[in-house]
Tab-separated table of C-alpha atoms and ligand atoms in Angstrom:
chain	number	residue	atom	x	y	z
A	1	UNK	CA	-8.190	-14.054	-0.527
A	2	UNK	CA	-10.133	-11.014	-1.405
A	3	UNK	CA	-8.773	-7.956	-3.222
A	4	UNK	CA	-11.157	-4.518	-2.825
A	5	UNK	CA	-9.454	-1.446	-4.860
A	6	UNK	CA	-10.295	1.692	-2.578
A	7	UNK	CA	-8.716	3.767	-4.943
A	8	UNK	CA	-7.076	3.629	-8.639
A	9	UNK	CA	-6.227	7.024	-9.807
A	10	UNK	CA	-3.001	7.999	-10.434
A	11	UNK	CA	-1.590	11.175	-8.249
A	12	UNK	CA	-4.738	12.994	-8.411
A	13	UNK	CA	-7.965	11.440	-7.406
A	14	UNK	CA	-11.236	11.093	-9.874
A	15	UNK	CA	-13.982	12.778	-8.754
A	16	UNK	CA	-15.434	10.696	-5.782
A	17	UNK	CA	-12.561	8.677	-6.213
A	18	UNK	CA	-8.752	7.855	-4.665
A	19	UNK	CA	-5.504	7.361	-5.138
A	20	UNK	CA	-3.630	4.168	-4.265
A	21	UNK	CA	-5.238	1.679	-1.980
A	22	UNK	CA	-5.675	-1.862	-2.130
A	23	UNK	CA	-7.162	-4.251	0.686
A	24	UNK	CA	-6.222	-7.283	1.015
A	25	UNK	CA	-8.108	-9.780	2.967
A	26	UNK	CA	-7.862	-13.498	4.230
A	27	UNK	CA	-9.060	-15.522	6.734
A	28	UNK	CA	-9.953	-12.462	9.112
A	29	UNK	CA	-6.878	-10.457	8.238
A	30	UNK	CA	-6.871	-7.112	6.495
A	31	UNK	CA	-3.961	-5.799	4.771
A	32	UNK	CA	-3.839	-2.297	3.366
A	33	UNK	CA	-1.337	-2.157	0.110
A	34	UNK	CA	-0.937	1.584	0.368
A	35	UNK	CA	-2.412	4.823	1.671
A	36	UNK	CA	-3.137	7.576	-1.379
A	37	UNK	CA	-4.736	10.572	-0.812
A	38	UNK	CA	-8.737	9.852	-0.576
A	39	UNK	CA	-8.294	6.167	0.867
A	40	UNK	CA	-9.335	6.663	4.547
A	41	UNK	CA	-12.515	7.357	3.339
A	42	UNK	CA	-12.728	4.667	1.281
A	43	UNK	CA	-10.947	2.192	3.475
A	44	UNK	CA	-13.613	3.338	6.253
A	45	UNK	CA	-16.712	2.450	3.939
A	46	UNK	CA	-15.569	-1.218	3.711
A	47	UNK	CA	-14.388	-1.659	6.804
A	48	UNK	CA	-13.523	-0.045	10.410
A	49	UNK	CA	-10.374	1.425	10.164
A	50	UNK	CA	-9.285	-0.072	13.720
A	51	UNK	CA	-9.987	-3.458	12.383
A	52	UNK	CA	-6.535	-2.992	10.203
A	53	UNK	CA	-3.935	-5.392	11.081
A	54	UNK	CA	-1.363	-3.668	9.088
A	55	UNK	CA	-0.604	-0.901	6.154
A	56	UNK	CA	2.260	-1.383	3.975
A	57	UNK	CA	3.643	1.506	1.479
A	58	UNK	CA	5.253	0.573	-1.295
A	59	UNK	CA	6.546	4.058	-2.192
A	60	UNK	CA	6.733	7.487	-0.688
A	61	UNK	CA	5.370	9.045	-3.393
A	62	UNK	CA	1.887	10.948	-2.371
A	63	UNK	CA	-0.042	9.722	-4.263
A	64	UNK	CA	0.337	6.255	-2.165
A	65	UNK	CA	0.842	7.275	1.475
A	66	UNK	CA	-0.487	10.954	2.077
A	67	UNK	CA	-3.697	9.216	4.046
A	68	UNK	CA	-1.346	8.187	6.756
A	69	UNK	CA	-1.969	11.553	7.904
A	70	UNK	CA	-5.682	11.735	8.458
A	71	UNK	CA	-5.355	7.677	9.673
A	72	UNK	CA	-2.699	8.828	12.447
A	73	UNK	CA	-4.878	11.813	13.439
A	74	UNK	CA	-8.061	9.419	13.650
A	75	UNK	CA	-5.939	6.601	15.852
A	76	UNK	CA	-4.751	9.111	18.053
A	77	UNK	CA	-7.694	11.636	18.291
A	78	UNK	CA	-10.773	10.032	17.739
A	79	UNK	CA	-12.954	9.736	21.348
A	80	UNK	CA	-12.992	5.945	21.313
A	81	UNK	CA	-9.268	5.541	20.972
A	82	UNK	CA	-8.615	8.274	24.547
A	83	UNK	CA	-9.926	6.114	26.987
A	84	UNK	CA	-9.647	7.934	30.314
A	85	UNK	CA	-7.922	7.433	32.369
A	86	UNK	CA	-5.053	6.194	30.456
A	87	UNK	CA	-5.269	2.274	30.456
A	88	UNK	CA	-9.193	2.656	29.679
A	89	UNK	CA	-12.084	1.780	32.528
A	90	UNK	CA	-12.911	-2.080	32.660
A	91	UNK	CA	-13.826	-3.294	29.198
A	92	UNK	CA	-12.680	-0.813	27.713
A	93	UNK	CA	-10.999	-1.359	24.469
A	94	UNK	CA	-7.147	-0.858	23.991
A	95	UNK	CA	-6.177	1.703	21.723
A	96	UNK	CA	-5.367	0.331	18.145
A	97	UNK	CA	-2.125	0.556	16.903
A	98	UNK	CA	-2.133	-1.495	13.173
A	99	UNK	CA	1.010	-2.262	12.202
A	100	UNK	CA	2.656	0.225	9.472
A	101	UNK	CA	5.722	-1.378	7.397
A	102	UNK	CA	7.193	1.194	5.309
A	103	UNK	CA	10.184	1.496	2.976
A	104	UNK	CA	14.075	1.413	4.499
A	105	UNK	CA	14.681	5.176	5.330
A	106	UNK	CA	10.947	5.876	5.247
A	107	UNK	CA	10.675	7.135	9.122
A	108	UNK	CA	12.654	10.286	8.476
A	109	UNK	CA	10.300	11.335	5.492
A	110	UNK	CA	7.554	10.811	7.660
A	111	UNK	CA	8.960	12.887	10.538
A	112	UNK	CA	9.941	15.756	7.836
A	113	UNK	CA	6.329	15.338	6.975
A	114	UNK	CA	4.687	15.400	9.839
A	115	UNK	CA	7.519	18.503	11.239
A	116	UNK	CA	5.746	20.932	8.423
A	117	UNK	CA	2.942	21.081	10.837
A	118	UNK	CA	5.055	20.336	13.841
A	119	UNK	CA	3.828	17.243	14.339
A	120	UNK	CA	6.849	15.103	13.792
A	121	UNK	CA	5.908	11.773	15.467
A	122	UNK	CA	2.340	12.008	14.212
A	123	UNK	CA	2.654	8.900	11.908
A	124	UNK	CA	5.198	6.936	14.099
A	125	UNK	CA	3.085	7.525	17.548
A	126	UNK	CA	-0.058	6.339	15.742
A	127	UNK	CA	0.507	3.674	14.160
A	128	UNK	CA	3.456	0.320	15.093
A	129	UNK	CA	5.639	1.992	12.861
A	130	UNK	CA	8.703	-0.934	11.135
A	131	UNK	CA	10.562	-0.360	8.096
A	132	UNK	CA	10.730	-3.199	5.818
A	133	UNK	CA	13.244	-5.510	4.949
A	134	UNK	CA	13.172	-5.736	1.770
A	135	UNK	CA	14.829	-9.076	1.731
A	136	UNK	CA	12.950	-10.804	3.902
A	137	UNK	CA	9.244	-12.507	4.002
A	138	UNK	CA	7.229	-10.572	6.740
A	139	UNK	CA	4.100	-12.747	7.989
A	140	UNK	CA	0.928	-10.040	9.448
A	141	UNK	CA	-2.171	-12.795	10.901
A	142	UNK	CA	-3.193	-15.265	8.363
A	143	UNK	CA	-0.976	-13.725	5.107
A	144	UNK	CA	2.645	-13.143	4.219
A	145	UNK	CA	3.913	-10.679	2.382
A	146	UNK	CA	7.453	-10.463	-0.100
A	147	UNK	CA	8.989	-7.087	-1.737
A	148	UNK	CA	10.576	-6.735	-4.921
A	149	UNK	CA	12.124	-3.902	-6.135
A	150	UNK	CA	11.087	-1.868	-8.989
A	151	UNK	CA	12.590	1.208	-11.434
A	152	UNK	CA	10.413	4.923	-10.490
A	153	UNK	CA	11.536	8.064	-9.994
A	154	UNK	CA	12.161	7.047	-6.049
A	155	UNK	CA	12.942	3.886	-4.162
A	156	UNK	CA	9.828	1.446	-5.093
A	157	UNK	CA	9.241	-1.905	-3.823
A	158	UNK	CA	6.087	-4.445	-5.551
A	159	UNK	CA	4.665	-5.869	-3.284
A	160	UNK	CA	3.183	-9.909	-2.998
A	161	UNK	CA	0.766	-11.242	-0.549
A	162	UNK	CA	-0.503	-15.010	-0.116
A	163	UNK	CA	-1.962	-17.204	2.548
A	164	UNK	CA	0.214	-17.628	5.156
A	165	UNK	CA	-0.617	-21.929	5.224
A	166	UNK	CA	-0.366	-22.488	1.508
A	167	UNK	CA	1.650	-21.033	-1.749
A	168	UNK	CA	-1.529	-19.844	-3.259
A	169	UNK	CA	-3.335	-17.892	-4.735
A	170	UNK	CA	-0.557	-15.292	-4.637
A	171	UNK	CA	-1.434	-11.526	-5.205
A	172	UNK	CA	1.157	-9.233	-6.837
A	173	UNK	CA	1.168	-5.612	-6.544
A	174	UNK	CA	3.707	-4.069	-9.146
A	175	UNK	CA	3.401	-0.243	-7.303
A	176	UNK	CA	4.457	2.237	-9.741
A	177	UNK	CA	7.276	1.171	-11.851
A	178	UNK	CA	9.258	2.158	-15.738
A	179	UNK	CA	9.259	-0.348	-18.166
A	180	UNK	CA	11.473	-2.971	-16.588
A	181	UNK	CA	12.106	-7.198	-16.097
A	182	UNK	CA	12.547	-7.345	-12.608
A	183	UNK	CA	8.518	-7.178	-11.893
A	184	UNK	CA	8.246	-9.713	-14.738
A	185	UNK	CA	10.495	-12.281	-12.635
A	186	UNK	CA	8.898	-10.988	-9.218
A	187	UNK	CA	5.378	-11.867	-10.925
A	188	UNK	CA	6.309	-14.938	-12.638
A	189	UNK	CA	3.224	-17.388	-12.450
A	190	UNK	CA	1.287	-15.130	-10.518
A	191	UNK	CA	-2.485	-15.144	-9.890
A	192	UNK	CA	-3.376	-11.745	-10.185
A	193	UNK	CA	-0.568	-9.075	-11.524
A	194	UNK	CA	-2.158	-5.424	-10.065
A	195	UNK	CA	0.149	-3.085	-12.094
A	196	UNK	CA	0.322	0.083	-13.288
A	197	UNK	CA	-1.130	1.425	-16.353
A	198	UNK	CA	-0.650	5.282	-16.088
A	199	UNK	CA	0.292	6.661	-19.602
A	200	UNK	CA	-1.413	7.206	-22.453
A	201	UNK	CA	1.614	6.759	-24.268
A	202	UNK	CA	5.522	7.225	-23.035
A	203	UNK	CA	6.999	9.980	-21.264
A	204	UNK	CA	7.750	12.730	-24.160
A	205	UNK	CA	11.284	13.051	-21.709
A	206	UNK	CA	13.015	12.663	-18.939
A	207	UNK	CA	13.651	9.224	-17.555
A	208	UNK	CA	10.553	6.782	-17.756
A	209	UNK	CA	8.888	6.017	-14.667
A	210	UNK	CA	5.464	4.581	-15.450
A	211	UNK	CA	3.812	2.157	-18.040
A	212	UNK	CA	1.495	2.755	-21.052
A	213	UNK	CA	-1.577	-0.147	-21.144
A	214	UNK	CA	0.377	-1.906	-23.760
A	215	UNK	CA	3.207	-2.316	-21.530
A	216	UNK	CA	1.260	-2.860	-18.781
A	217	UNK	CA	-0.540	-5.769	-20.917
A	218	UNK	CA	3.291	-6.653	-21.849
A	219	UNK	CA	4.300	-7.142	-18.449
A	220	UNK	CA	1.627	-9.341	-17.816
A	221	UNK	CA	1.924	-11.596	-20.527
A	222	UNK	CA	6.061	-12.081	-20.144
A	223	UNK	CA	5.379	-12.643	-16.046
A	224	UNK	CA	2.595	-15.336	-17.628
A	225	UNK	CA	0.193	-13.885	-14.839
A	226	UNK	CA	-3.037	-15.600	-14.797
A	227	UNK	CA	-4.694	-12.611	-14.468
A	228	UNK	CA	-3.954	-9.069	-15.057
A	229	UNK	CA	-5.948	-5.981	-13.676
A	230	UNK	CA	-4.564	-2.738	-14.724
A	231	UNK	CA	-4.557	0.551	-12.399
A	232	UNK	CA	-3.126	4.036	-11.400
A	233	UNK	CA	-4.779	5.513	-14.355
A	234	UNK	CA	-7.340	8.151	-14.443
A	235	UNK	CA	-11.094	8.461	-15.734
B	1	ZN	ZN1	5.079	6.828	-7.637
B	2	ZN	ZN1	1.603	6.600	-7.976
């Protein structure tokens, strides 16, 4: 399985950089663990974005799915994806539609999204739009993917991918989370813990809703990862 970060930064991008986006890859399948602001572009360096089998959000925050918007307008607008007439010439390619699995409820924020502009089935029309079951295993080509639910400010699942023919190596995504022991069970004897490492130190108020490094590093060593990266943090 291989991991590429297309982005790291927390809810505004580094210069040259991105917000949330993590490919996953295995056996000819591509996975993209959210959609930040700057990680088309990124996502499009590595790889062409039609090649996606699926995106999957783990939060509607921006910061991890505000690139829906220019991947919808590039699946629906972009010459190569109009074939005309409708049905395409002989050989021509199909549209792609990747597969988009979103959060329970997540639809409606991405038709009030889209309706700003008027464009309310934007995201839905471009992509195969499904919201998650959290509960349940979901399987997308040759991985499978799990959701566990984390503390944030809004509904916030981690996320955990792994060959779909084996039980490793597994890759955990912890998304943006507070301080918390439900991503340390979710993570438990994981290969490679992804999580959040935002703060410089804790929230002065308010409710927590993000880790400092130490934490972060805390996190890790309770879920007895066997590797820990650190990210959503910024230059
Ligand atoms: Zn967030
Ligand atoms: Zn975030």
């Amino acid at each position: 399985m291989r991991i590429t970060v297309l982005g790291k930064s927390p809810s505004w991008q580094d210069a040259g950089g991105a917000c949330s986006g993590y490919l996953v890859e295995h056996e000819g399948t591509r996975v993209l663990m959210d959609c930040g602001n700057g990680v088309f572009a990124k996502l499009r360096t590595i790889v062409d974005y039609i090649d996606l089998d699926a995106v999957v959000i783990s939060h509607m925050h921006a910061d991890h799915c505000l690139d829906l918007v220019p991947y919808s307008y590039a699946l629906t607008y972009a010459p190569r994806q109009q074939p005309v007439p409708v049905g395409g010439y002989p050989g021509t390619r199909t549209p792609a539609r990747p597969s988009l699995h979103v959060p329970p409820g997540a639809t409606q924020t991405l038709r009030t999204l889209g309706g700003l502009w008027g464009a309310r089935r934007l995201i839905e029309d471009a992509f195969r739009l499904e919201e998650y079951d959290p509960a349940k295993v979901i399987e997308v080509g040759a991985l499978r993917l799990r959701f566990g639910a984390v503390p944030h400010y809004v509904p916030t699942w981690a996320i955990e991918a792994w060959p779909a023919d084996a039980d490793r190596p597994r890759f955990t995504y912890g998304a943006d989370c507070s301080p918390n022991d439900a991503l340390v069970e979710f993570a438990r004897d994981t290969d490679l813990l992804l999580i959040e490492a935002t703060l410089p130190r804790p929230e002065r108020s308010g409710m927590r809703g993000h880790l400092t490094c130490d934490e972060a590093g805390d996190h890790g060593r309770r879920a007895a990862a066997h590797r820990l990266v650190n990210t959503h943090h910024t230059d």
